[in-house]
XYZ file of C-alpha atoms in Angstrom:
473
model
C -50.131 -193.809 32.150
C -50.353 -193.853 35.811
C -53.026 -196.582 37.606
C -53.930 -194.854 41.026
C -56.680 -193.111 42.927
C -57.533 -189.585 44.170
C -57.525 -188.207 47.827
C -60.499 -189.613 50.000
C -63.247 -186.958 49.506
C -61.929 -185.472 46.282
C -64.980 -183.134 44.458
C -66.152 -184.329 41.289
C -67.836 -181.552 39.825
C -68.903 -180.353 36.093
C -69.780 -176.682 34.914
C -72.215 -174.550 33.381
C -72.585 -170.657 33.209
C -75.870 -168.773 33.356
C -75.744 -167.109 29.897
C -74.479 -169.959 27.845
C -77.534 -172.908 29.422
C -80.519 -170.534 31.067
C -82.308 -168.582 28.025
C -84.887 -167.178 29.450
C -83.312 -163.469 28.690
C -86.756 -161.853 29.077
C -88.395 -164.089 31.880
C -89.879 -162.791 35.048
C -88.328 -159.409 35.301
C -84.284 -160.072 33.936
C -82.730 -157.598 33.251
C -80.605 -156.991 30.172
C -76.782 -158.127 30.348
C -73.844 -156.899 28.355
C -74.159 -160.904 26.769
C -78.055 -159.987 26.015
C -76.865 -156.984 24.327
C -73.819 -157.879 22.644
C -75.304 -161.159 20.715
C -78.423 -159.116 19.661
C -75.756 -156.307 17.884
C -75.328 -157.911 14.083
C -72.015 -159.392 13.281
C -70.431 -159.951 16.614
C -72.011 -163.871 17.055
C -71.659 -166.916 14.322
C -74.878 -166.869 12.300
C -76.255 -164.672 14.716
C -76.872 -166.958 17.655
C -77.816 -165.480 20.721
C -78.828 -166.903 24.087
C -82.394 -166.068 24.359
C -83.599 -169.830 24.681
C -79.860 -171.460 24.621
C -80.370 -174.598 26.607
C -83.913 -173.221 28.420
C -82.453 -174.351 31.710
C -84.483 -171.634 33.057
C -87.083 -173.576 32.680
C -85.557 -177.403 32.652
C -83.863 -177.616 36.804
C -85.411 -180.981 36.300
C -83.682 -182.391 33.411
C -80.335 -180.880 34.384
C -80.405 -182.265 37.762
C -81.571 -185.726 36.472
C -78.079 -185.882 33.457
C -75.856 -184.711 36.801
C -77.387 -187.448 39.094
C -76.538 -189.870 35.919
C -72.823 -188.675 35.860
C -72.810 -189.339 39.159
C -70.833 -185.851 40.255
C -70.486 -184.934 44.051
C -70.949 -180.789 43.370
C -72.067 -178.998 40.106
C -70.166 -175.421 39.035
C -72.676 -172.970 37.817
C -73.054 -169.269 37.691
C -75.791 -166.792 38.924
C -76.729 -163.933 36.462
C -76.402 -160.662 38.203
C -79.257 -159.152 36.098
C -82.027 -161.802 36.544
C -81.217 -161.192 40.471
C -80.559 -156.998 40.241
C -81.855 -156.147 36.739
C -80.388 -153.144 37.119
C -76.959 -154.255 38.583
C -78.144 -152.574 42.140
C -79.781 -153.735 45.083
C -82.605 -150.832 44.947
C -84.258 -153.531 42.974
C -84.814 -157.040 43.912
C -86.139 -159.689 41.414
C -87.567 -162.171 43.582
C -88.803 -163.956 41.371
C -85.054 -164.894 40.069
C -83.820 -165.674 43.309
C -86.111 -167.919 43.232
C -84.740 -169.607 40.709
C -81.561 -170.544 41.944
C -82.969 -171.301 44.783
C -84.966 -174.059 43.671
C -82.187 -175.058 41.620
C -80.022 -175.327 44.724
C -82.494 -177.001 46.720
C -82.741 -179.801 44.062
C -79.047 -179.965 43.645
C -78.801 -180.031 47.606
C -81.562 -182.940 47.575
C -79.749 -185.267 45.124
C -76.601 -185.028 47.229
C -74.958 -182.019 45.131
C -73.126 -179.944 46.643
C -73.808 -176.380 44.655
C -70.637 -174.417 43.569
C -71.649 -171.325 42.888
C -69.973 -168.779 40.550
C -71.069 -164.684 41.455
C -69.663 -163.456 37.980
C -69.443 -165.128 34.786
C -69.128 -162.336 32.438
C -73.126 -161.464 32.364
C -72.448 -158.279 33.718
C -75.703 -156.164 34.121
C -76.375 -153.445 30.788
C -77.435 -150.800 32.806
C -73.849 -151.025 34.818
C -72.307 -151.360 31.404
C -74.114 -147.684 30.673
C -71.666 -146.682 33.615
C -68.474 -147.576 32.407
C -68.955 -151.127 33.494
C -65.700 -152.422 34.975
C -63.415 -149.638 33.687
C -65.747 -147.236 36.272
C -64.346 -148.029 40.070
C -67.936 -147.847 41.646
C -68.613 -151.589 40.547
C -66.813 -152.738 43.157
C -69.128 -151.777 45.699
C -71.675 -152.750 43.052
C -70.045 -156.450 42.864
C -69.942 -156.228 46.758
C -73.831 -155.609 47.550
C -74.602 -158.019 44.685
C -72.351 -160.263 46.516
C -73.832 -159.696 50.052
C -77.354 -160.044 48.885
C -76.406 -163.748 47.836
C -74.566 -164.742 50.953
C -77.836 -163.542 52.765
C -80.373 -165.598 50.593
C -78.212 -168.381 49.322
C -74.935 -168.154 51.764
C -76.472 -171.136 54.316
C -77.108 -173.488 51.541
C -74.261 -173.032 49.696
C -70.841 -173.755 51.169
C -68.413 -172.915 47.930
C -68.444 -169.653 46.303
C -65.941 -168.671 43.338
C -66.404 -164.540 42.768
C -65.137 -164.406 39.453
C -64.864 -166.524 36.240
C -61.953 -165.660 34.250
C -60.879 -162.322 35.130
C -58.165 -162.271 32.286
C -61.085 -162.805 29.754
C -63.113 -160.174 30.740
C -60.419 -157.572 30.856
C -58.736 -159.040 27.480
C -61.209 -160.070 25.482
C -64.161 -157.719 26.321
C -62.099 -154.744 27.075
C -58.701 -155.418 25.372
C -59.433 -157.228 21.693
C -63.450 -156.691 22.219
C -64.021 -160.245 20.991
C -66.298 -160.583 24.198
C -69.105 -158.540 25.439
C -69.049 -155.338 26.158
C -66.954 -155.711 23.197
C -64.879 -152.685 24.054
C -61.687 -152.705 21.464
C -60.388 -148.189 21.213
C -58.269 -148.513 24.461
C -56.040 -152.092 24.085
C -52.957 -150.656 25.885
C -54.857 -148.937 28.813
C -58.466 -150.586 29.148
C -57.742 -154.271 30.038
C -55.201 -153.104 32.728
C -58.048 -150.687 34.382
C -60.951 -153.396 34.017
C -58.255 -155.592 35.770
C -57.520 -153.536 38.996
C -61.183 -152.955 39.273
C -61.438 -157.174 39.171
C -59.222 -157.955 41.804
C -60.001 -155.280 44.448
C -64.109 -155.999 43.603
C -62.749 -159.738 44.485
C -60.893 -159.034 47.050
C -63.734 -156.795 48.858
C -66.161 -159.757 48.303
C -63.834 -162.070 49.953
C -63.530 -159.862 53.305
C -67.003 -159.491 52.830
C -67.789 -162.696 53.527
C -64.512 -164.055 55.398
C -65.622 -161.132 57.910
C -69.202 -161.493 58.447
C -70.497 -164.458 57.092
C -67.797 -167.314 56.850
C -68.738 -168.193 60.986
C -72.250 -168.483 60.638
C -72.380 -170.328 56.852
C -68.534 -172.574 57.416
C -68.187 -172.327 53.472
C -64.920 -171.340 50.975
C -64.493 -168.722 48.968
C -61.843 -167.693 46.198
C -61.199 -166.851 42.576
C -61.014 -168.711 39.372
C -58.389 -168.281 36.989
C -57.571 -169.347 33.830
C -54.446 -169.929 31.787
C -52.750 -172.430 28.964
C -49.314 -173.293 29.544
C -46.341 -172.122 27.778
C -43.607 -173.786 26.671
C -40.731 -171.884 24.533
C -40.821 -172.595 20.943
C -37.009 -173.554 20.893
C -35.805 -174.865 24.119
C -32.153 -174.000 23.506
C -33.110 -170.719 23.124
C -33.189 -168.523 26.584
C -35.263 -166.000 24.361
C -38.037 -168.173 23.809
C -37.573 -169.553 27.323
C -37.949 -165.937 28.798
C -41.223 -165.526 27.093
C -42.635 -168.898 27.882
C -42.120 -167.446 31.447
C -43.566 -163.669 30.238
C -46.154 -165.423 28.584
C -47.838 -166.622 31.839
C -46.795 -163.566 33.834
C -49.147 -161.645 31.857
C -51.794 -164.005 32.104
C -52.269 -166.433 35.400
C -49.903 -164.435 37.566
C -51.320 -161.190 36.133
C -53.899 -162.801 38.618
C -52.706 -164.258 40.811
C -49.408 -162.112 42.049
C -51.315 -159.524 43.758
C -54.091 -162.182 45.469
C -51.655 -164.956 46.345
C -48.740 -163.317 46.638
C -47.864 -159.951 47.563
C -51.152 -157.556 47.320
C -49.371 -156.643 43.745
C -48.452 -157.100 40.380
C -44.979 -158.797 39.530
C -41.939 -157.310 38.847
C -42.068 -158.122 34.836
C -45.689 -156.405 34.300
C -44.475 -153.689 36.512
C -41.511 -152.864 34.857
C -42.183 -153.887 30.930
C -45.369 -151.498 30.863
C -43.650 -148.775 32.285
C -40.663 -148.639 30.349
C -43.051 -149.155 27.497
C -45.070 -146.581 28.558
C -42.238 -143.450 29.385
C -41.011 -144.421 25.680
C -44.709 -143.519 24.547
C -44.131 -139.836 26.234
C -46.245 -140.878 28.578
C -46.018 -139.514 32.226
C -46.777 -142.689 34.416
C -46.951 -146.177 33.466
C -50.655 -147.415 32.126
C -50.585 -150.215 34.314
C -52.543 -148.615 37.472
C -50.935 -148.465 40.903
C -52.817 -150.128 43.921
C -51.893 -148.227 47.297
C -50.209 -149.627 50.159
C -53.632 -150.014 51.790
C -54.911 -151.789 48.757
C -51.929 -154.359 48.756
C -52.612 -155.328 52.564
C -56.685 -155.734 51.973
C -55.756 -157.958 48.319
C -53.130 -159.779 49.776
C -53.966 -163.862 50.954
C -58.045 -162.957 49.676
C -58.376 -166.818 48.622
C -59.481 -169.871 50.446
C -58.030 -172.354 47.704
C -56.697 -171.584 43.832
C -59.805 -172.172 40.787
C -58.047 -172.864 38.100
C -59.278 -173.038 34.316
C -57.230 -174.758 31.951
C -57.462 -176.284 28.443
C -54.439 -176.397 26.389
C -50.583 -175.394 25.470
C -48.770 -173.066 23.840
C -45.020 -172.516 22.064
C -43.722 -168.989 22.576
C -41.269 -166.824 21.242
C -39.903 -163.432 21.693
C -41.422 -160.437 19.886
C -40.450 -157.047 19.778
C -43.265 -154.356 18.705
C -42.957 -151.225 17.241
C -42.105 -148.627 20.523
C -45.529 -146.929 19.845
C -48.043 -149.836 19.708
C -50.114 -149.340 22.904
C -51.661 -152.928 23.642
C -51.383 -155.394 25.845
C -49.666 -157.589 23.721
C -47.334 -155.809 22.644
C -46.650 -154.893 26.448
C -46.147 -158.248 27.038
C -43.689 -159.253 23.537
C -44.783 -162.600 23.216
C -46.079 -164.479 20.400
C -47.400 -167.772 20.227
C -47.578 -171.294 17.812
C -48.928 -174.956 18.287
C -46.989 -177.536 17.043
C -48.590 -179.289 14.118
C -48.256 -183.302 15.691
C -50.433 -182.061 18.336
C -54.586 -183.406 18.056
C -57.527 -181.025 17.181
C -60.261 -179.991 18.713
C -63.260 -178.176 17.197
C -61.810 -174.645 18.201
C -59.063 -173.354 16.615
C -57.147 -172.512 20.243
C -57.379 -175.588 21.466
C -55.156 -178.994 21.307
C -54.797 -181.716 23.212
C -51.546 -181.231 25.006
C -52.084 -183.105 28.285
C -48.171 -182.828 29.301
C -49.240 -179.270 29.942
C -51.811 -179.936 32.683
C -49.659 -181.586 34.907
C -46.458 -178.919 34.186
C -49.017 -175.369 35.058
C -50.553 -177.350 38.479
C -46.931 -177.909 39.470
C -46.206 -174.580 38.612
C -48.363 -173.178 40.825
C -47.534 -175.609 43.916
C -44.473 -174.076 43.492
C -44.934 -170.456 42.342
C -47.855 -169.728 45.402
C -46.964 -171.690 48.486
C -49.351 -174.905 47.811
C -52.513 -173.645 47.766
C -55.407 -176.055 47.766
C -55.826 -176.194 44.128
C -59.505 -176.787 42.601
C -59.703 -177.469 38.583
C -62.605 -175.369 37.803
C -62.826 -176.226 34.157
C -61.308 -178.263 31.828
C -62.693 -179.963 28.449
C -62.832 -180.376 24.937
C -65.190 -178.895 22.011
C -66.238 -180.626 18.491
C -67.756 -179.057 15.328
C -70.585 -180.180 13.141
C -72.356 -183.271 13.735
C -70.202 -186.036 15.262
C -72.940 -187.907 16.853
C -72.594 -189.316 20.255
C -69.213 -191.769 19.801
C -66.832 -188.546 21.128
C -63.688 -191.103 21.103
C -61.652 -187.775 20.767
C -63.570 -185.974 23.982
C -62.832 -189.866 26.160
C -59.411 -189.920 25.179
C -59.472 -185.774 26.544
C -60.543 -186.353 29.775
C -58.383 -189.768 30.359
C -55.077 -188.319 29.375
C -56.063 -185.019 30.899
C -57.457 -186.216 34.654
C -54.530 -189.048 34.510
C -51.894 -185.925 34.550
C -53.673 -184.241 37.122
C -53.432 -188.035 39.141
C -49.472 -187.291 38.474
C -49.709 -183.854 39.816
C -50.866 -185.427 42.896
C -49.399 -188.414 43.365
C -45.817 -187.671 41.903
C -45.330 -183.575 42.663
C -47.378 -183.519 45.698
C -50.067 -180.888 44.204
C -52.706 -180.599 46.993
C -55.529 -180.820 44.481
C -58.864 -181.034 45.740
C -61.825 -181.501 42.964
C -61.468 -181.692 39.099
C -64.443 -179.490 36.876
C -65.314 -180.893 33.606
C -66.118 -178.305 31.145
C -69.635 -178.657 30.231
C -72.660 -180.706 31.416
C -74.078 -180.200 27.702
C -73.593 -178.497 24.611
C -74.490 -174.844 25.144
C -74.212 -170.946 23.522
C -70.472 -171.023 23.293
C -70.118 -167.418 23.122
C -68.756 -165.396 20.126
C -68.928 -169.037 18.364
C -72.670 -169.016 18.965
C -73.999 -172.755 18.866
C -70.767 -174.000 16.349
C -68.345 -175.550 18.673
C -70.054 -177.817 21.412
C -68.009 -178.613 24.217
C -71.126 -180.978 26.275
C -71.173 -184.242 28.064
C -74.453 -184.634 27.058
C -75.654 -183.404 23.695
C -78.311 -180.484 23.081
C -80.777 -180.898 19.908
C -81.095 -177.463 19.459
C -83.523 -177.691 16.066
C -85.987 -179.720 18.286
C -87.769 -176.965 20.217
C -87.788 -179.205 23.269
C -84.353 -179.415 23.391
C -83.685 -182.941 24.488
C -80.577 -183.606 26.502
C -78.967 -187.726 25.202
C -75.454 -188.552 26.754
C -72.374 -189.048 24.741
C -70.292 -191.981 25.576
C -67.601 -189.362 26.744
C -70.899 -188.955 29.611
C -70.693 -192.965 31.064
C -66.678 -192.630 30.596
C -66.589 -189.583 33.307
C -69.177 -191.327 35.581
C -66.610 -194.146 35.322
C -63.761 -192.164 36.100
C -66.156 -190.856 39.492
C -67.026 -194.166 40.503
C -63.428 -195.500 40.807
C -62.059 -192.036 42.191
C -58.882 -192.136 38.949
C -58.140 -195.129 37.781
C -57.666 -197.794 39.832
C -54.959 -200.364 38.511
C -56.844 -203.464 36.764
């Protein structure tokens, strides 16, 4: 354990998303998202949760600003739902009365000292775009970009932090790839996620130029991308095949990422040439990992202000070799994955606590990308059932977990700027519906007024604000 404090002015921040807190699906002109949709279709949630009320922070700005003035945070993490702003994913429509929304949220935020940090896409993408092909058709990046420039224009001069997308690898994976996630999109694994990808990082990378060009002067803020990724660590140490896939392993997910925006404009050289060679075996013509032009590499290239990073856990890998005619992503990428058993629980089945990992992926990136400014975006722990509001298990999370990111800083030199926790309060936790809670504060959801009481792992994070880390005793 290492006593020590964070940089002067290091952001202390904590996260929500619009479709997992806000309800309100039907309020004031929404329109429908592919989240709306997809937890209404039978089967796809845990007991058939939806978010139609979820936390009702549509209605509650004053409650959640009054649990984040308790915690004590400098800037609050939440996203803006496309389709209560465009309800039909286009700017010939403008729901005013949704903007106005945010903006009273903001102006709250901004009058308790709060700096807003807000996230354009958060994987409530807008039905009627979903009608269109959704992110596998390439028209939603100009789409993604007038969305985009309608919020600098409203928002842009209160807001100085802007991430453009949540998660990029879960959207193309899990909603296009596995179909776990909305759209929940599963007939295409080996071509789908790698389309709904390219469209992801050029609609990013158009937003960013967007605003770097014509509005970062006038409005001073940052903009960039958030992605998310375990670590890997090979199964067998001694063994350069399971060392070669720990590497594969996050080739195919952060750097799937982040290659082409902080590094080169492109994909890396494993992606490249393991999905082609995969693909030519299939009789395939071309490899189904899309090109981007030379064009496209320049205008991706250096789009990011600092690196939003999401991370929760670790993984042990190991090499696998598929049949030559599977066409998925994972068996493109050959890896498989275990926990080891000694490592702690959480209350979802992908997560454990493995706080060594933390401090291993931030140096990884120092190194891998040229130092960016790094910004933890996310990071937490969920429960199941009712554990009342003692969450030892979620206090002994966040110490071990914030104490490695103190190492990354103090010992490797990672120029990390603000640490996320992942979430103010137990909300709709997606395909796991209301089941695993991940909050600081918890939610009654059987009460209809949903009353928000702290857990103690609440006062331990305001702690951990108030002393900037962990000052020795």
């Amino acid at each position: 354990f290492l006593y020590g404090e964070f940089p002067k002015n290091f952001s202390w921040s904590v996260a929500t998303s619009a479709y997992q807190i806000e309800g309100g699906w039907r309020a004031d002109g929404k329109g429908l998202s592919i989240w709306d949709q997809f937890s209404h279709t039978p089967l796809k949630i845990s007991n058939d949760d939806t978010g139609d009320v979820a936390c009702d922070s549509y209605h509650k700005i004053e409650e959640d600003v009054e649990m984040l003035k308790s915690l004590k945070v400098s800037h609050y993490r939440f996203s803006i739902s496309w389709s209560r702003v465009l309800p039909d994913g286009t700017t010939r429509y403008i729901n005013e009365m949704g903007l106005s929304y945010y903006e009273r949220l903001i102006d709250a935020l901004l009058a308790a000292n709060i700096m807003p940090q807000v996230t354009l896409y958060h994987w409530d993408l807008p039905q009627a775009l979903q009608n269109l092909g959704g992110w596998e058709n390439d028209t939603i990046v100009q789409r993604f970009k007038e969305y985009a420039e309608l919020l600098f224009q409203r928002l842009g001069h209160k807001v100085k932090f802007w991430i453009t997308l949540n998660e990029p690898y879960n959207t193309a994976y899990f909603g296009y790839g596995v179909g776990t996630a909305a759209p929940g999109i599963s007939v295409r694994p080996g071509r789908a996620p790698y389309v709904v990808g390219h469209n992801l990082i050029k609609a990013h990378a158009e937003v960013w130029h967007l605003y770097n060009e014509t509005y970062r002067a006038k409005q001073g803020g940052l903009i960039s991308i958030t992605i998310n990724s375990d670590w890997a660590e090979p199964r067998n140490p001694h063994n350069q095949e399971d060392v070669d896939a720990a590497r594969r392993y996050l080739q195919f997910f952060l750097d799937w990422f982040a290659h082409p925006i902080f590094k080169n404009g492109d994909y890396n050289e494993v992606m490249k040439t393991r999905i082609r060679e995969r693909s030519l075996a299939q009789g395939l013509s071309q490899s189904r990992l899309p090109e981007f032009t030379e064009s496209e590499k320049q205008r991706i290239k250096g789009t990011y202000d600092y690196f939003g990073l999401n991370h929760y856990t670790t993984v042990l890998t190991y090499n696998v070799n598929y049949p030559a005619g599977v066409l998925s992503y994972d068996s493109d990428r050959g890896v498989a994955s275990v926990t080891d058993r000694s490592w702690l629980n959480s209350g979802s089945f992908w997560l454990k606590v493995t706080p060594f990992g933390f401090r291993k992926l931030l140096r990884w990136i120092k190194n891998e990308y040229n130092n960016p400014p790094i910004y933890v975006t996310e990071n937490g722990i969920s429960e199941r059932g009712a554990l009342g509001f003692n969450d030892t298990w979620r206090t002994h999370y966040y110490r071990s977990y914030i104490n490695e990111a103190l190492k990354a800083v103090v010992l490797d030199g990672v120029d990390l700027r603000g640490y996320t926790a992942w979430t103010l309060m137990d909300n709709f936790e997606w395909a796991v519906g209301f089941d695993e809670r991940f909050g600081l504060y918890h939610v009654n959801f059987t009460d209809p007024t949903l009353p928000r009481r702290p857990k103690a792992s609440a006062r331990f994070y305001s702690q951990i604000i108030n002393c900037n880390g962990f000052p020795d005793p």
